Coordinates of C-alpha atoms in Angstrom, one line a residue:
M2 CA -20.8 -27.6 -45.4
T3 CA -21.2 -25.7 -47.8
F4 CA -22.0 -20.9 -48.2
G5 CA -20.7 -22.1 -44.2
L6 CA -24.5 -24.1 -42.9
A7 CA -22.9 -27.2 -41.7
P8 CA -23.7 -27.7 -37.8
R9 CA -20.4 -26.1 -36.0
K10 CA -19.8 -27.3 -32.3
A11 CA -20.0 -24.8 -29.6
Q12 CA -17.5 -24.6 -27.9
P13 CA -18.5 -23.7 -24.3
R14 CA -17.5 -19.7 -22.8
V15 CA -17.6 -18.5 -19.8
P16 CA -17.9 -14.3 -20.1
L17 CA -15.6 -11.8 -18.4
R18 CA -17.0 -9.3 -15.2
H19 CA -17.0 -6.3 -16.1
G20 CA -12.6 -5.0 -15.3
E21 CA -11.8 -8.8 -16.2
G22 CA -9.7 -9.2 -19.2
D23 CA -6.7 -6.7 -21.5
K24 CA -9.5 -4.6 -22.2
S25 CA -8.7 -3.6 -19.0
R26 CA -4.8 -2.6 -19.4
L27 CA -2.9 -0.6 -21.3
T28 CA -1.4 -1.0 -25.3
S29 CA 2.0 0.6 -25.7
V30 CA 0.5 3.4 -26.7
E31 CA -2.0 3.2 -24.5
G32 CA 1.0 3.1 -21.8
L33 CA 3.4 6.3 -23.5
A34 CA -0.7 8.7 -22.7
A35 CA -1.0 6.7 -19.2
L36 CA 2.7 7.2 -17.8
S37 CA 4.8 9.1 -19.9
L38 CA 3.5 13.0 -19.5
D39 CA 5.3 14.0 -17.1
A40 CA 8.8 12.9 -18.4
L41 CA 7.4 14.3 -21.9
S42 CA 5.9 17.7 -20.7
S43 CA 9.1 18.3 -18.8
V44 CA 10.4 19.9 -22.1
A45 CA 8.4 23.0 -20.5
Y46 CA 11.3 23.9 -17.8
G47 CA 13.8 20.9 -18.3
P48 CA 15.2 23.3 -21.2
E49 CA 15.2 26.3 -19.4
A50 CA 16.5 25.6 -16.1
I51 CA 19.4 25.1 -18.2
V52 CA 18.8 28.7 -19.8
V53 CA 18.3 30.7 -15.8
V54 CA 21.2 29.1 -14.1
L55 CA 23.7 28.9 -17.3
V56 CA 23.0 33.5 -17.9
A57 CA 24.0 34.0 -14.3
A58 CA 27.7 33.7 -15.8
G59 CA 26.7 36.5 -19.1
T60 CA 24.6 35.2 -22.4
G61 CA 27.6 33.9 -23.4
A62 CA 27.4 30.8 -21.8
L63 CA 24.2 30.4 -22.7
T64 CA 26.8 28.8 -25.5
A65 CA 26.9 26.0 -22.8
A66 CA 23.3 25.1 -22.9
L67 CA 23.7 22.9 -25.9
P68 CA 26.2 20.5 -24.9
I69 CA 25.4 20.3 -21.7
T70 CA 21.7 19.0 -22.7
L71 CA 23.0 16.8 -24.9
V72 CA 25.3 15.4 -21.3
I73 CA 21.8 15.3 -20.2
T74 CA 20.5 13.4 -23.8
G75 CA 23.0 10.7 -23.3
L76 CA 22.0 10.1 -19.6
L77 CA 18.4 9.9 -21.1
V78 CA 19.4 7.3 -23.1
V79 CA 21.1 5.4 -20.5
L80 CA 18.3 6.1 -18.2
T81 CA 16.2 4.6 -21.5
I82 CA 18.0 1.3 -21.6
S83 CA 18.6 0.2 -17.8
Y84 CA 14.5 1.1 -17.3
C85 CA 14.5 -1.2 -20.5
Q86 CA 16.7 -4.0 -18.5
V87 CA 14.6 -3.7 -15.4
I88 CA 11.7 -4.8 -17.4
A89 CA 13.2 -7.5 -18.5
V90 CA 14.4 -8.7 -14.8
H91 CA 11.6 -6.7 -12.6
P92 CA 7.7 -7.9 -14.6
D93 CA 6.0 -7.0 -11.6
G94 CA 6.8 -3.8 -11.5
G95 CA 8.3 -1.9 -8.4
G96 CA 11.7 -0.1 -10.7
A97 CA 14.7 0.8 -8.4
Y98 CA 12.5 -0.5 -5.6
A99 CA 12.7 -4.6 -6.6
V100 CA 15.8 -4.3 -8.4
A101 CA 17.2 -3.4 -4.9
K102 CA 15.2 -5.5 -3.0
K103 CA 16.6 -8.9 -5.6
N104 CA 20.1 -6.5 -5.2
L105 CA 21.3 -4.4 -2.6
G106 CA 19.4 -5.6 0.7
A107 CA 16.1 -4.8 2.9
R108 CA 18.0 -0.6 3.7
A109 CA 18.2 0.5 0.2
S110 CA 15.5 -0.2 -0.8
L111 CA 14.1 1.5 1.6
L112 CA 15.7 4.5 0.7
A113 CA 14.8 3.4 -2.8
A114 CA 10.9 3.4 -2.2
A115 CA 10.4 6.1 -0.1
S116 CA 11.8 8.4 -2.8
L117 CA 10.1 7.7 -5.4
V118 CA 6.7 8.2 -2.8
V119 CA 8.3 11.9 -1.9
D120 CA 9.0 11.8 -6.0
Y121 CA 5.3 11.1 -7.1
V122 CA 3.5 12.8 -4.5
L123 CA 5.3 15.4 -5.1
T124 CA 4.6 15.0 -9.0
V125 CA 1.3 15.3 -8.6
A126 CA 1.7 18.4 -6.6
V127 CA 3.9 20.2 -8.9
S128 CA 2.7 19.3 -12.1
L129 CA -1.5 20.9 -10.4
A130 CA 0.1 24.0 -9.9
A131 CA 2.8 24.5 -12.9
G132 CA -0.9 24.4 -14.4
A133 CA -2.9 26.5 -12.5
G134 CA 0.2 28.6 -13.0
S135 CA 0.6 28.3 -16.3
L136 CA -3.9 29.1 -16.6
A137 CA -4.0 32.5 -14.9
S138 CA -1.6 33.2 -17.2
A139 CA -3.6 33.2 -19.2
F140 CA -6.5 33.7 -17.6
P141 CA -5.4 36.2 -14.9
V142 CA -8.8 35.9 -13.2
L143 CA -8.0 33.1 -11.9
G144 CA -4.6 34.5 -10.1
H145 CA -6.3 34.3 -6.7
H146 CA -8.0 31.1 -6.5
L147 CA -4.7 28.6 -7.8
L148 CA -5.0 26.7 -4.7
A149 CA -9.1 26.4 -6.0
V150 CA -7.7 24.9 -9.4
C151 CA -5.1 22.7 -8.4
L152 CA -7.4 20.8 -5.6
V153 CA -10.7 20.8 -9.1
G154 CA -7.9 19.1 -11.5
L155 CA -6.4 16.6 -8.0
A156 CA -10.2 15.6 -7.7
L157 CA -11.3 15.3 -11.4
L158 CA -7.7 13.1 -12.2
T159 CA -8.3 10.7 -9.1
A160 CA -12.1 10.2 -10.3
V161 CA -10.6 9.5 -13.9
N162 CA -7.9 7.0 -12.2
L163 CA -10.4 5.6 -9.4
R164 CA -12.8 4.3 -13.6
G165 CA -9.4 2.3 -13.6
I166 CA -6.0 2.8 -15.8
A167 CA -6.9 2.2 -19.5
E168 CA -10.0 5.0 -18.4
S169 CA -6.7 7.5 -17.7
A170 CA -5.2 6.9 -20.4
R171 CA -7.4 6.7 -22.7
F172 CA -8.9 10.4 -21.4
L173 CA -4.9 11.8 -21.9
M174 CA -4.7 10.3 -25.7
L175 CA -6.0 14.1 -27.6
P176 CA -3.2 16.2 -24.8
T177 CA -0.8 13.9 -24.9
V178 CA -1.3 13.6 -29.5
L179 CA -1.4 17.3 -29.0
F180 CA 1.1 18.2 -27.0
I181 CA 4.1 15.7 -29.0
V182 CA 2.7 17.2 -32.1
S183 CA 2.6 20.4 -30.4
I184 CA 6.6 20.7 -29.3
L185 CA 7.6 19.1 -32.8
G186 CA 5.9 21.3 -35.1
I187 CA 8.1 24.1 -32.7
V188 CA 11.6 22.4 -33.6
V189 CA 11.0 22.1 -37.0
V190 CA 9.3 24.8 -38.2
G191 CA 12.2 27.4 -35.3
L192 CA 14.9 25.0 -37.5
L193 CA 12.9 26.2 -41.4
R194 CA 12.9 29.6 -40.2
S195 CA 16.2 31.4 -41.0
H196 CA 16.2 33.9 -37.3
P197 CA 12.3 34.2 -35.5
A198 CA 9.6 34.9 -36.7
A199 CA 8.8 37.4 -33.4
S200 CA 9.2 37.2 -30.3
V201 CA 8.0 38.1 -27.0
G202 CA 7.9 39.0 -23.8
T203 CA 10.3 42.0 -21.7
A204 CA 13.8 41.9 -22.1
Q205 CA 15.8 41.8 -19.0
P206 CA 19.0 42.8 -18.4
V207 CA 21.5 40.4 -17.7
H208 CA 24.4 41.5 -14.8
A209 CA 27.1 38.3 -14.8
S210 CA 27.4 37.3 -10.8
E211 CA 29.0 34.3 -11.6
T212 CA 31.8 33.3 -14.3
L213 CA 31.5 29.7 -16.4
G214 CA 33.3 27.0 -14.2
L215 CA 32.7 23.6 -13.4
L216 CA 30.6 24.2 -10.4
L217 CA 27.8 26.1 -12.1
L218 CA 27.8 23.8 -15.4
L219 CA 27.2 21.3 -12.7
K220 CA 24.2 22.8 -11.1
A221 CA 23.1 23.9 -14.7
F222 CA 23.1 19.7 -15.5
S223 CA 21.5 18.9 -12.6
S224 CA 19.2 22.3 -13.2
G225 CA 18.4 20.1 -16.4
C226 CA 17.7 16.4 -15.4
S227 CA 14.4 18.0 -14.7
A228 CA 13.7 17.3 -17.3
L229 CA 14.6 12.9 -16.4
T230 CA 11.2 12.9 -14.2
G231 CA 9.1 10.1 -14.8
V232 CA 11.7 8.5 -16.8
E233 CA 11.3 5.6 -14.5
A234 CA 7.5 5.5 -14.5
I235 CA 6.7 2.9 -17.3
A236 CA 9.3 0.5 -15.6
N237 CA 6.7 1.4 -11.6
G238 CA 3.8 0.1 -13.8
V239 CA 4.7 -2.7 -15.6
P240 CA 1.5 -4.6 -14.4
A241 CA -0.5 -2.2 -16.0
F242 CA -0.2 -4.2 -19.8
R243 CA -1.2 -5.9 -22.3
E244 CA 0.8 -9.1 -22.5
P245 CA 3.0 -9.7 -23.4
R246 CA 3.8 -6.9 -20.6
V247 CA 7.6 -6.6 -20.7
K248 CA 7.7 -6.0 -24.7
R249 CA 4.4 -3.3 -24.3
A250 CA 6.1 -1.7 -21.5
Q251 CA 10.1 -2.1 -23.1
H252 CA 8.4 -0.9 -26.8
T253 CA 6.8 2.4 -24.2
E254 CA 10.1 3.0 -22.1
L255 CA 11.6 3.0 -25.2
M256 CA 9.1 5.5 -27.4
L257 CA 9.7 7.6 -24.1
G258 CA 13.1 7.4 -24.4
T259 CA 13.4 8.9 -28.8
L260 CA 10.2 11.4 -28.5
L261 CA 12.2 12.9 -25.3
A262 CA 15.5 12.7 -26.4
V263 CA 14.2 14.6 -29.6
M264 CA 12.5 16.5 -28.3
L265 CA 15.4 18.5 -25.2
V266 CA 18.1 18.0 -28.7
G267 CA 15.8 20.0 -31.4
L268 CA 14.7 23.6 -28.1
S269 CA 18.1 23.0 -27.4
I270 CA 19.7 23.8 -30.7
L271 CA 16.9 26.7 -30.9
I272 CA 17.7 28.4 -27.6
R273 CA 21.2 28.0 -29.7
R274 CA 20.5 29.3 -32.6
D275 CA 18.8 32.0 -32.0
H276 CA 20.2 33.4 -28.8
V277 CA 17.9 33.2 -25.9
A278 CA 17.5 34.4 -22.9
P279 CA 14.6 34.7 -19.8
R280 CA 12.5 37.7 -20.9
G281 CA 10.2 39.2 -18.6
G282 CA 6.7 37.5 -18.0
V283 CA 7.4 34.8 -20.8
T284 CA 9.3 30.9 -20.3
V285 CA 11.8 30.0 -22.5
L286 CA 9.2 28.3 -24.9
A287 CA 6.8 30.6 -25.2
Q288 CA 9.6 32.3 -26.7
L289 CA 10.8 29.8 -29.1
T290 CA 6.5 29.1 -29.8
A291 CA 7.3 33.1 -30.6
G292 CA 9.9 32.2 -33.0
A293 CA 8.3 28.8 -34.8
Y294 CA 5.2 30.7 -35.2
G295 CA 4.3 34.5 -34.3
T296 CA 2.5 35.4 -32.0
G297 CA -1.0 34.7 -33.9
W298 CA -2.5 31.9 -33.1
P299 CA -1.5 28.9 -32.8
Y300 CA 1.4 30.4 -30.7
Y301 CA -1.8 30.4 -27.8
A302 CA -2.8 26.9 -29.2
S303 CA 0.6 25.4 -28.4
N304 CA 0.3 27.1 -24.9
L305 CA -2.8 26.3 -23.6
I306 CA -1.8 22.8 -24.9
A307 CA 2.0 23.2 -23.1
T308 CA -0.5 23.6 -19.6
L309 CA -3.1 21.3 -20.5
A310 CA 0.2 18.9 -20.9
L311 CA 2.1 19.7 -18.2
A312 CA -1.1 19.8 -15.4
L313 CA -2.7 15.9 -16.7
A314 CA 1.4 15.6 -16.4
A315 CA 0.1 14.8 -12.1
N316 CA -1.2 11.2 -13.5
T317 CA 2.1 9.4 -14.0
S318 CA 1.5 9.2 -10.4
F319 CA -1.4 7.5 -10.1
G320 CA -0.4 4.7 -12.8
G321 CA 2.6 4.3 -9.9
L322 CA 2.9 4.8 -6.9
P323 CA -0.7 2.9 -6.4
V324 CA 1.7 -0.4 -7.9
L325 CA 5.1 0.3 -6.1
M326 CA 2.6 0.8 -2.6
S327 CA 0.5 -2.3 -3.4
L328 CA 4.3 -4.3 -3.7
L329 CA 5.0 -2.7 -0.8
S330 CA 2.2 -4.1 1.5
R331 CA 3.5 -7.5 -0.1
D332 CA 6.0 -7.4 1.1
N333 CA 4.7 -5.9 5.2
R334 CA 6.3 -2.4 4.9
L335 CA 2.4 -1.5 3.8
P336 CA -0.5 -1.7 5.4
H337 CA -2.1 -4.4 3.7
V338 CA -5.2 -2.7 2.3
F339 CA -2.9 -1.1 -0.1
G340 CA -2.7 -4.7 -1.9
L341 CA -6.1 -5.1 -2.5
R342 CA -7.7 -4.3 -6.0
A343 CA -10.9 -3.5 -7.5
E344 CA -12.9 -5.6 -10.3
R345 CA -10.4 -3.3 -12.9
P346 CA -6.8 -4.2 -11.9
V347 CA -7.2 -0.5 -10.2
Y348 CA -5.6 0.0 -6.5
R349 CA -7.8 2.3 -5.6
Y350 CA -6.4 3.1 -1.9
G351 CA -3.3 3.5 -3.3
V352 CA -4.9 6.1 -5.2
G353 CA -6.9 8.1 -2.7
A354 CA -4.0 7.8 -0.4
L355 CA -1.7 9.9 -3.6
A356 CA -4.6 12.2 -4.0
L357 CA -4.6 12.7 0.4
L358 CA -1.3 13.0 -0.2
A359 CA -0.9 15.7 -2.8
A360 CA -4.4 18.0 -1.9
A361 CA -2.4 18.2 1.8
L362 CA 0.9 19.3 0.2
L363 CA -0.6 22.1 -2.2
I364 CA -2.6 23.4 0.6
A365 CA 0.6 23.3 2.6
V366 CA 2.3 25.4 -0.1
G367 CA -1.1 27.1 -0.8
G368 CA -0.7 26.7 -4.9
N369 CA 2.7 27.8 -5.0
T370 CA 4.5 25.9 -7.8
Q371 CA 8.6 28.0 -6.8
R372 CA 7.1 26.9 -2.8
L373 CA 7.7 23.0 -4.4
I374 CA 10.7 22.9 -6.6
P375 CA 13.4 23.1 -5.1
L376 CA 12.0 19.7 -3.2
F377 CA 11.8 18.2 -6.8
A378 CA 13.6 15.6 -9.1
I379 CA 15.9 14.7 -5.6
G380 CA 14.0 11.9 -5.0
V381 CA 13.3 10.4 -8.7
F382 CA 17.6 11.0 -8.9
I383 CA 18.2 8.6 -5.4
G384 CA 15.5 6.1 -7.8
F385 CA 17.8 6.8 -10.6
T386 CA 21.0 5.9 -8.3
I387 CA 19.8 2.8 -6.8
S388 CA 18.9 1.2 -9.9
Q389 CA 22.2 2.1 -11.7
A390 CA 23.9 0.2 -8.9
G391 CA 22.3 -2.6 -8.4
L392 CA 21.7 -3.6 -11.7
V393 CA 26.0 -3.5 -12.5
R394 CA 25.2 -6.1 -9.2
H395 CA 23.2 -7.8 -10.9
W396 CA 25.1 -8.0 -13.7
A397 CA 28.6 -9.2 -12.0
K398 CA 26.0 -11.8 -9.9
E399 CA 24.4 -13.2 -12.6
R400 CA 27.5 -12.9 -15.6
P401 CA 25.3 -13.4 -18.5
D402 CA 26.5 -13.2 -22.2
G403 CA 27.4 -9.6 -22.7
W404 CA 27.2 -8.6 -19.2
V405 CA 30.3 -6.5 -19.4
P406 CA 29.1 -3.5 -21.3
R407 CA 25.9 -3.6 -19.3
A408 CA 27.4 -3.4 -16.0
L409 CA 30.0 -0.1 -18.0
I410 CA 26.7 1.1 -19.0
N411 CA 25.1 1.1 -15.1
G412 CA 27.5 2.5 -13.6
T413 CA 28.0 4.9 -16.3
G414 CA 24.3 5.7 -15.3
A415 CA 24.5 5.8 -11.3
V416 CA 28.3 8.0 -11.6
L417 CA 25.8 10.3 -13.3
T418 CA 22.1 10.4 -11.6
A419 CA 24.3 10.5 -7.9
V420 CA 26.8 13.0 -8.8
A421 CA 23.3 15.3 -10.3
C422 CA 21.7 13.9 -7.3
L423 CA 24.9 15.6 -4.8
V424 CA 24.3 18.5 -6.3
L425 CA 20.5 19.2 -6.2
L426 CA 20.6 18.6 -2.4
T427 CA 23.5 21.1 -1.5
T428 CA 22.1 23.8 -4.0
K429 CA 18.1 23.2 -3.2
F430 CA 19.2 22.1 1.2
M431 CA 17.7 25.4 1.8
A432 CA 16.0 26.6 -0.7
G433 CA 13.4 24.1 1.5
A434 CA 15.8 20.5 0.2
W435 CA 16.2 19.8 3.5
V436 CA 11.9 18.8 3.6
V437 CA 12.8 15.9 1.8
V438 CA 16.0 14.8 3.5
I439 CA 13.6 14.5 6.9
A440 CA 11.0 13.3 5.2
V441 CA 13.0 9.9 3.2
P442 CA 14.1 9.0 6.6
L443 CA 10.8 9.2 8.1
L444 CA 9.6 7.2 5.5
M445 CA 12.1 4.6 5.2
L446 CA 11.3 4.1 9.8
L447 CA 6.7 3.7 8.8
F448 CA 8.6 1.1 6.5
T449 CA 10.3 -1.0 9.3
R450 CA 8.3 0.5 12.7
I451 CA 5.3 -1.9 10.0
H452 CA 7.3 -4.6 9.0
R453 CA 8.0 -5.3 12.9
Y454 CA 4.4 -4.9 13.6
Y455 CA 3.2 -7.6 10.9
T456 CA 6.7 -9.7 11.9
V457 CA 5.5 -10.2 15.3
V458 CA 1.6 -10.5 14.6
G459 CA 2.3 -13.3 12.1
A460 CA 4.5 -15.6 14.7
E461 CA 1.6 -15.1 16.9
L462 CA -0.9 -16.1 14.8
G463 CA 1.9 -19.3 14.3
L464 CA 2.2 -18.2 10.5
G465 CA 3.8 -21.1 8.5
R466 CA 4.5 -23.4 11.8
I467 CA 1.9 -26.4 12.1
P468 CA -0.8 -26.1 14.2
G469 CA -1.8 -28.9 17.1
R470 CA -5.9 -30.0 16.8
P471 CA -9.3 -28.4 16.9
I472 CA -10.3 -28.3 20.6
E473 CA -14.0 -29.7 20.6
G474 CA -16.1 -28.2 23.0
S475 CA -20.4 -27.2 23.4
S476 CA -21.1 -23.7 21.9
L477 CA -24.2 -21.7 22.2
V478 CA -25.9 -19.6 20.0
I479 CA -27.6 -15.6 21.6
V480 CA -30.0 -14.3 19.5
P481 CA -31.3 -10.8 20.6
L482 CA -34.6 -9.7 20.2
G483 CA -37.5 -7.1 21.4
E484 CA -40.6 -8.8 20.6
I485 CA -42.7 -11.8 18.9
S486 CA -42.7 -11.4 15.0
K487 CA -41.8 -12.9 11.5
L488 CA -38.5 -11.0 12.3
A489 CA -37.6 -13.7 15.4
Q490 CA -38.9 -17.0 13.3
A491 CA -36.4 -16.2 10.9
A492 CA -33.8 -15.7 13.6
I493 CA -34.7 -18.8 15.8
S494 CA -34.2 -20.9 12.2
A495 CA -31.0 -19.7 11.7
A496 CA -29.9 -20.2 15.0
L497 CA -31.4 -23.8 15.2
A498 CA -29.8 -24.5 11.5
L499 CA -26.5 -22.6 13.8
G500 CA -26.5 -26.4 16.2
G501 CA -25.7 -26.0 19.5
E502 CA -27.9 -24.5 22.0
V503 CA -29.9 -22.0 21.3
V504 CA -31.0 -19.0 23.7
A505 CA -33.7 -15.5 22.9
L506 CA -32.8 -13.0 25.1
S507 CA -35.0 -9.6 25.4
V508 CA -34.2 -6.7 27.7
H509 CA -36.7 -4.9 28.7
T510 CA -37.3 -1.8 31.0
D511 CA -40.7 -1.8 31.9
P512 CA -42.1 -5.1 33.5
D513 CA -45.6 -5.1 33.1
K514 CA -43.8 -5.3 29.2
A515 CA -41.5 -8.3 30.5
E516 CA -44.2 -10.8 31.6
A517 CA -46.5 -9.9 28.4
L518 CA -43.7 -11.1 26.6
R519 CA -42.3 -14.4 28.1
R520 CA -46.4 -15.3 27.3
R521 CA -46.9 -14.3 24.2
W522 CA -43.6 -16.6 24.2
Q523 CA -44.7 -20.0 25.9
E524 CA -47.9 -19.4 23.5
W525 CA -45.5 -19.5 20.5
N526 CA -43.4 -22.1 22.2
P527 CA -40.5 -22.0 19.3
G528 CA -38.7 -24.6 21.9
V529 CA -35.6 -22.0 22.1
P530 CA -35.9 -20.4 26.4
L531 CA -36.2 -16.7 26.7
D532 CA -33.7 -15.3 28.6
I533 CA -35.4 -11.3 30.0
V534 CA -32.6 -8.7 31.6
D535 CA -34.6 -6.4 33.2
S536 CA -32.7 -2.6 32.5
P537 CA -33.6 -0.5 35.5
Q538 CA -31.4 2.7 32.7
R539 CA -32.8 2.1 29.8
S540 CA -29.7 0.6 28.9
L541 CA -30.1 -1.6 25.8
V542 CA -26.2 -2.7 24.7
Q543 CA -24.6 -2.6 27.7
P544 CA -26.8 -5.7 29.9
I545 CA -25.8 -7.2 26.9
V546 CA -22.5 -7.1 26.6
D547 CA -22.8 -7.9 29.5
Y548 CA -25.6 -11.2 29.6
V549 CA -22.6 -11.9 26.8
Q550 CA -19.2 -11.7 28.7
H551 CA -20.7 -14.0 31.9
A552 CA -21.7 -16.6 29.1
A553 CA -18.3 -17.0 27.6
R554 CA -16.9 -17.1 31.3
D555 CA -16.8 -21.6 31.1
G556 CA -14.7 -21.3 27.3
R557 CA -17.9 -22.5 25.6
V558 CA -17.9 -20.5 21.9
V559 CA -20.8 -18.6 21.8
T560 CA -21.8 -16.6 18.8
V561 CA -24.4 -13.8 19.0
L562 CA -27.1 -13.4 15.6
I563 CA -28.8 -10.4 15.4
P564 CA -31.5 -9.5 13.5
Q565 CA -31.7 -6.6 10.8
V566 CA -34.4 -5.4 8.9
E567 CA -33.0 -4.0 5.9
P568 CA -35.9 -1.9 3.3
R569 CA -35.4 -2.1 -0.1
H570 CA -34.7 0.7 -1.5
R571 CA -31.7 2.6 0.3
R572 CA -33.9 6.2 1.3
Y573 CA -36.0 3.9 3.9
E574 CA -32.8 2.9 5.9
F575 CA -32.5 6.1 7.5
L576 CA -36.2 5.1 8.9
Q577 CA -34.8 1.3 10.7
S578 CA -34.1 1.6 14.0
Q579 CA -29.2 1.3 14.1
R580 CA -29.5 -0.2 17.3
G581 CA -28.2 -3.6 15.7
L582 CA -25.7 -2.8 14.3
L583 CA -24.8 -0.4 17.6
L584 CA -25.0 -3.5 19.8
A585 CA -22.7 -5.4 16.6
T586 CA -19.8 -2.9 16.6
A587 CA -20.2 -3.0 21.0
L588 CA -20.1 -6.7 21.2
R589 CA -16.9 -7.1 18.8
Y590 CA -14.8 -4.6 20.3
R591 CA -15.7 -5.7 23.9
T592 CA -16.8 -9.8 24.2
D593 CA -14.9 -12.6 22.1
A594 CA -18.1 -13.3 20.4
V595 CA -18.9 -14.6 17.5
V596 CA -20.5 -11.5 16.0
S597 CA -23.0 -12.6 12.6
V598 CA -25.9 -10.2 11.4
L599 CA -29.4 -12.0 9.2
P600 CA -30.4 -8.6 7.9
Y601 CA -34.7 -9.8 6.7
R602 CA -35.2 -8.0 3.8
L603 CA -37.9 -6.7 3.3
S604 CA -40.8 -5.8 -0.1
V605 CA -40.3 -2.0 0.2

């Protein structure tokens, strides 16, 4: 016992497989990197969207940017609190879809799911296109290869996420930290300066074409709400967090809300104080960066960091959509393959589907950001509104202590997000938002038809009901063979072990070879009869298929055991005959037989 030398009772431990345990899941900080970069990077275009709308009423109208941002920040606070509640009520993820399914019915849940699917795909496309455009601004030689840059970035993100969301979080940790530090540095340094350090871009004449009325303010508000996209991703991806999942996800949501609010308000104060208006060749964020840092190396570094953050913001969708698709598959709204997970906690089929959809969209628009912007943010605001309304219904039904203030918060948020959604739809409908109006109902129809199929299949299979007793019957095992060898010995031995009647089957085109095989079979005498089928047309598959169909006519259970040679090294696989695999495929599609492939592994 002295000095720890006494023998200790060993505790048996079962080693974890690769991908098991909490190490492959997210901490709160890793969750901020993996699931929040979309929302955080939106400060690069959210405040600018407000300024671009307000300048239509003249530069004097830009003073309204700060009040509008404060209203958006208030909505952000409501959404942050709301999604913390969603995380607690629905720890299995799903966000607006889970809330709507429980409180608003099937139709509302399908609307939420379809809207989120559209938004996630658009988030990937917009983020990559915006990042490629910013990169081309710094390196003009890439201006004619935007689509290629987008697809390369998409392939990189897909490969990282196929490894697991924890790996993607570690990959994104440094860019996320650099972006947060860069934006907060712009705010702090800019506020400490009495006037901007430098001015960039070319001045543009401002011609007031509208009055600063309610409609323009609503339009500026709805455009600025694009800064809120991505707030819901954490609630959708709760299963990706380490235990305790709910607390870690809520901490991440609160960190996201706090950082985003500080950055939005800080940048808007600088816009109002320095009278920042749109200028040619630069973004509003670039103007604020030059005003804080000047035009030296910090200016270029901050712009490159913003470009990287915009491009990598697409990773938020890779953390949220596969989880949502897995929930839809569990509810029989999507193919069940989307519910399969690899050894690492990652839904690889969902990741692959998202990558393919985003690639198709990028190819369709040629990697042009401006063609994607009118489609953006509408889907997420539909989800916002449904989740808020669903929580109001939840509190009204459950009536826990303090439910009235919660319901008021969620109700206010539902009204504000519904107004923003309607304004977005009406102002951007002809510019491309009609595509979303068509895509969402089509997705809802797809979910409904898939659910109907699974319902019919479940009824035909008798799922949920106790079936009758199994029917005993005779069985026949057919072993296709070409010649007598150790492969034939292994196949016949395996067939005899299965029980029932066993017959060997051989197809020959040459009568002399068929007779020679019959003599050798009698000499070997394995205790199993041999049937030889002549095939003058030199066909191998069709005679066996016909033989199996004829053998199964009397109701016997027919099993076809196909021996297949497998070399030790894959480089030799193409040297082996693939007729066994072709035969297995034909039998599966054209007969009701049980088809088994027996591997015979070589030493070379």
